[in-house]
PDB file of C-alpha atoms in Angstrom:
ATOM      1  CA  UNK A  18      37.360  11.484 -46.531  1.00 43.00           C
ATOM      2  CA  UNK A  19      35.497  13.249 -49.418  1.00 47.00           C
ATOM      3  CA  UNK A  20      31.883  14.228 -48.952  1.00 50.00           C
ATOM      4  CA  UNK A  21      29.582  12.831 -51.416  1.00 64.00           C
ATOM      5  CA  UNK A  22      25.741  12.481 -51.780  1.00 73.00           C
ATOM      6  CA  UNK A  23      25.559   9.769 -49.257  1.00 72.00           C
ATOM      7  CA  UNK A  24      27.481  11.882 -46.763  1.00 74.00           C
ATOM      8  CA  UNK A  25      25.117  14.882 -47.586  1.00 89.00           C
ATOM      9  CA  UNK A  26      22.018  12.625 -47.319  1.00 92.00           C
ATOM     10  CA  UNK A  27      23.091  11.215 -43.893  1.00 93.00           C
ATOM     11  CA  UNK A  28      23.908  14.707 -42.728  1.00 93.00           C
ATOM     12  CA  UNK A  29      20.612  16.259 -43.990  1.00 95.00           C
ATOM     13  CA  UNK A  30      18.722  13.399 -42.172  1.00 96.00           C
ATOM     14  CA  UNK A  31      20.719  13.812 -39.105  1.00 96.00           C
ATOM     15  CA  UNK A  32      19.748  17.663 -38.923  1.00 96.00           C
ATOM     16  CA  UNK A  33      15.937  16.857 -39.334  1.00 97.00           C
ATOM     17  CA  UNK A  34      16.241  14.262 -36.561  1.00 98.00           C
ATOM     18  CA  UNK A  35      18.130  16.615 -34.401  1.00 97.00           C
ATOM     19  CA  UNK A  36      15.430  19.436 -34.898  1.00 97.00           C
ATOM     20  CA  UNK A  37      12.999  16.823 -33.656  1.00 97.00           C
ATOM     21  CA  UNK A  38      14.738  16.437 -30.085  1.00 97.00           C
ATOM     22  CA  UNK A  39      12.651  17.555 -27.279  1.00 95.00           C
ATOM     23  CA  UNK A  40      15.271  20.414 -26.448  1.00 95.00           C
ATOM     24  CA  UNK A  41      14.886  21.831 -30.096  1.00 95.00           C
ATOM     25  CA  UNK A  42      11.117  21.794 -29.570  1.00 95.00           C
ATOM     26  CA  UNK A  43      10.218  18.511 -31.454  1.00 95.00           C
ATOM     27  CA  UNK A  44       6.331  18.039 -31.176  1.00 96.00           C
ATOM     28  CA  UNK A  45       5.503  14.478 -30.301  1.00 96.00           C
ATOM     29  CA  UNK A  46       2.109  14.959 -31.669  1.00 96.00           C
ATOM     30  CA  UNK A  47       3.247  15.792 -35.149  1.00 96.00           C
ATOM     31  CA  UNK A  48       6.485  14.004 -35.644  1.00 97.00           C
ATOM     32  CA  UNK A  49       7.274  10.022 -35.330  1.00 97.00           C
ATOM     33  CA  UNK A  50      10.832  10.922 -34.628  1.00 97.00           C
ATOM     34  CA  UNK A  51       9.837  13.660 -31.838  1.00 97.00           C
ATOM     35  CA  UNK A  52       7.396  10.877 -30.305  1.00 97.00           C
ATOM     36  CA  UNK A  53      10.193   8.399 -30.094  1.00 97.00           C
ATOM     37  CA  UNK A  54      12.741  10.710 -28.579  1.00 97.00           C
ATOM     38  CA  UNK A  55       9.916  12.118 -26.012  1.00 96.00           C
ATOM     39  CA  UNK A  56       9.311   8.450 -24.980  1.00 97.00           C
ATOM     40  CA  UNK A  57      13.072   7.997 -24.457  1.00 96.00           C
ATOM     41  CA  UNK A  58      15.545   5.376 -25.058  1.00 97.00           C
ATOM     42  CA  UNK A  59      13.582   2.343 -24.278  1.00 97.00           C
ATOM     43  CA  UNK A  60      11.327   3.399 -27.323  1.00 97.00           C
ATOM     44  CA  UNK A  61      13.862   3.908 -29.874  1.00 98.00           C
ATOM     45  CA  UNK A  62      16.136   1.046 -28.638  1.00 98.00           C
ATOM     46  CA  UNK A  63      13.302  -1.330 -29.029  1.00 98.00           C
ATOM     47  CA  UNK A  64      12.806  -0.329 -32.457  1.00 98.00           C
ATOM     48  CA  UNK A  65      16.547  -0.705 -33.276  1.00 98.00           C
ATOM     49  CA  UNK A  66      16.149  -4.365 -31.909  1.00 98.00           C
ATOM     50  CA  UNK A  67      13.053  -5.011 -34.082  1.00 98.00           C
ATOM     51  CA  UNK A  68      14.806  -3.386 -37.238  1.00 98.00           C
ATOM     52  CA  UNK A  69      17.733  -5.307 -36.699  1.00 98.00           C
ATOM     53  CA  UNK A  70      15.722  -8.509 -36.718  1.00 98.00           C
ATOM     54  CA  UNK A  71      13.957  -7.587 -39.592  1.00 98.00           C
ATOM     55  CA  UNK A  72      17.317  -7.062 -41.501  1.00 98.00           C
ATOM     56  CA  UNK A  73      18.265 -10.520 -40.600  1.00 97.00           C
ATOM     57  CA  UNK A  74      14.933 -11.819 -41.836  1.00 96.00           C
ATOM     58  CA  UNK A  75      15.253  -9.995 -45.097  1.00 95.00           C
ATOM     59  CA  UNK A  76      18.731 -11.291 -45.659  1.00 94.00           C
ATOM     60  CA  UNK A  77      17.563 -14.714 -45.116  1.00 93.00           C
ATOM     61  CA  UNK A  78      14.801 -14.297 -47.607  1.00 92.00           C
ATOM     62  CA  UNK A  79      17.474 -12.724 -50.096  1.00 91.00           C
ATOM     63  CA  UNK A  80      19.404 -16.146 -49.685  1.00 90.00           C
ATOM     64  CA  UNK A  81      16.312 -18.116 -50.105  1.00 89.00           C
ATOM     65  CA  UNK A  82      15.147 -16.355 -53.140  1.00 85.00           C
ATOM     66  CA  UNK A  83      18.643 -16.783 -54.862  1.00 80.00           C
ATOM     67  CA  UNK A  84      18.566 -20.643 -53.981  1.00 83.00           C
ATOM     68  CA  UNK A  85      15.101 -21.274 -54.655  1.00 82.00           C
ATOM     69  CA  UNK A  86      14.656 -19.351 -57.851  1.00 78.00           C
ATOM     70  CA  UNK A  87      12.488 -16.719 -56.289  1.00 77.00           C
ATOM     71  CA  UNK A  88      12.825 -12.973 -57.123  1.00 82.00           C
ATOM     72  CA  UNK A  89      16.232 -12.079 -55.913  1.00 82.00           C
ATOM     73  CA  UNK A  90      15.865  -8.438 -56.992  1.00 88.00           C
ATOM     74  CA  UNK A  91      12.782  -7.947 -54.911  1.00 89.00           C
ATOM     75  CA  UNK A  92      14.351  -9.756 -51.923  1.00 89.00           C
ATOM     76  CA  UNK A  93      17.422  -7.306 -52.208  1.00 91.00           C
ATOM     77  CA  UNK A  94      15.173  -4.554 -52.376  1.00 94.00           C
ATOM     78  CA  UNK A  95      13.576  -5.528 -49.082  1.00 95.00           C
ATOM     79  CA  UNK A  96      16.899  -5.930 -47.416  1.00 96.00           C
ATOM     80  CA  UNK A  97      17.802  -2.390 -48.484  1.00 97.00           C
ATOM     81  CA  UNK A  98      14.590  -0.960 -47.093  1.00 97.00           C
ATOM     82  CA  UNK A  99      15.048  -3.049 -43.748  1.00 98.00           C
ATOM     83  CA  UNK A 100      18.652  -1.701 -43.556  1.00 98.00           C
ATOM     84  CA  UNK A 101      17.500   1.827 -44.118  1.00 97.00           C
ATOM     85  CA  UNK A 102      14.993   1.471 -41.452  1.00 98.00           C
ATOM     86  CA  UNK A 103      17.672   0.204 -39.057  1.00 98.00           C
ATOM     87  CA  UNK A 104      20.014   3.104 -39.866  1.00 98.00           C
ATOM     88  CA  UNK A 105      17.217   5.469 -39.443  1.00 98.00           C
ATOM     89  CA  UNK A 106      16.508   4.281 -35.972  1.00 98.00           C
ATOM     90  CA  UNK A 107      20.320   4.121 -35.079  1.00 98.00           C
ATOM     91  CA  UNK A 108      20.337   7.818 -36.034  1.00 98.00           C
ATOM     92  CA  UNK A 109      17.603   8.704 -33.604  1.00 98.00           C
ATOM     93  CA  UNK A 110      19.618   6.987 -31.100  1.00 98.00           C
ATOM     94  CA  UNK A 111      22.815   8.873 -32.023  1.00 98.00           C
ATOM     95  CA  UNK A 112      20.838  12.362 -31.911  1.00 97.00           C
ATOM     96  CA  UNK A 113      19.650  11.422 -28.415  1.00 97.00           C
ATOM     97  CA  UNK A 114      23.202  10.914 -27.279  1.00 97.00           C
ATOM     98  CA  UNK A 115      24.701  14.096 -28.978  1.00 97.00           C
ATOM     99  CA  UNK A 116      26.317  12.128 -31.794  1.00 97.00           C
ATOM    100  CA  UNK A 117      26.080  12.179 -35.529  1.00 95.00           C
ATOM    101  CA  UNK A 118      26.712   9.933 -38.646  1.00 95.00           C
ATOM    102  CA  UNK A 119      29.925  11.706 -39.022  1.00 93.00           C
ATOM    103  CA  UNK A 120      31.056  10.331 -35.682  1.00 95.00           C
ATOM    104  CA  UNK A 121      30.351   6.888 -36.996  1.00 95.00           C
ATOM    105  CA  UNK A 122      32.031   7.550 -40.228  1.00 93.00           C
ATOM    106  CA  UNK A 123      35.037   8.845 -38.378  1.00 93.00           C
ATOM    107  CA  UNK A 124      35.311   5.625 -36.536  1.00 93.00           C
ATOM    108  CA  UNK A 125      34.860   3.534 -39.415  1.00 92.00           C
ATOM    109  CA  UNK A 126      37.627   5.635 -41.050  1.00 92.00           C
ATOM    110  CA  UNK A 127      39.870   5.224 -38.082  1.00 89.00           C
ATOM    111  CA  UNK A 128      39.423   1.329 -38.441  1.00 87.00           C
ATOM    112  CA  UNK A 129      40.225   1.305 -42.276  1.00 88.00           C
ATOM    113  CA  UNK A 130      43.260  -0.903 -42.876  1.00 84.00           C
ATOM    114  CA  UNK A 131      43.174  -2.661 -39.780  1.00 78.00           C
ATOM    115  CA  UNK A 132      41.910  -6.271 -39.929  1.00 78.00           C
ATOM    116  CA  UNK A 133      38.689  -7.058 -38.219  1.00 75.00           C
ATOM    117  CA  UNK A 134      40.579  -9.787 -36.061  1.00 81.00           C
ATOM    118  CA  UNK A 135      43.242  -7.133 -35.127  1.00 78.00           C
ATOM    119  CA  UNK A 136      40.368  -4.567 -34.207  1.00 72.00           C
ATOM    120  CA  UNK A 137      38.574  -7.036 -32.123  1.00 76.00           C
ATOM    121  CA  UNK A 138      41.683  -8.185 -30.132  1.00 80.00           C
ATOM    122  CA  UNK A 139      42.608  -4.676 -29.583  1.00 77.00           C
ATOM    123  CA  UNK A 140      38.981  -3.851 -28.295  1.00 75.00           C
ATOM    124  CA  UNK A 141      39.337  -7.021 -25.916  1.00 82.00           C
ATOM    125  CA  UNK A 142      42.616  -5.928 -24.663  1.00 83.00           C
ATOM    126  CA  UNK A 143      41.216  -2.187 -23.872  1.00 82.00           C
ATOM    127  CA  UNK A 144      38.192  -3.750 -22.170  1.00 84.00           C
ATOM    128  CA  UNK A 145      40.270  -5.878 -19.959  1.00 84.00           C
ATOM    129  CA  UNK A 146      42.447  -2.721 -19.228  1.00 83.00           C
ATOM    130  CA  UNK A 147      39.516  -0.728 -18.258  1.00 83.00           C
ATOM    131  CA  UNK A 148      37.642  -3.364 -16.259  1.00 81.00           C
ATOM    132  CA  UNK A 149      40.855  -4.111 -14.185  1.00 74.00           C
ATOM    133  CA  UNK A 150      41.209  -7.634 -15.074  1.00 65.00           C
TER     134      UNK A 150
END
């Protein structure tokens, strides 16, 4: 996969988030990210759930704007902003677990060319094998 500005932006943001880890001296009094990481998984996982819900609501608003003659451009902008919030909080979780956006991109690359239906069936079969069914 070639590196581009989006890869660089994700890598730069991941480095900032990593620098806020408690083990790296992240100061919970000075940094929102450090505060979430200091509070532990329940804090950032709750934020991921909230942001995911906001993405769904923004997408519904975008649909409504398109159908009802509202402002589709503003609604799409809100959707992008909410997805950015979701990705940001997911990146905090990745950092907590010692992972990076590059790990996610590698997984997406691994899946490229495989149909979603095939991928889901393969994961189901693997889960059955590991659970001993």
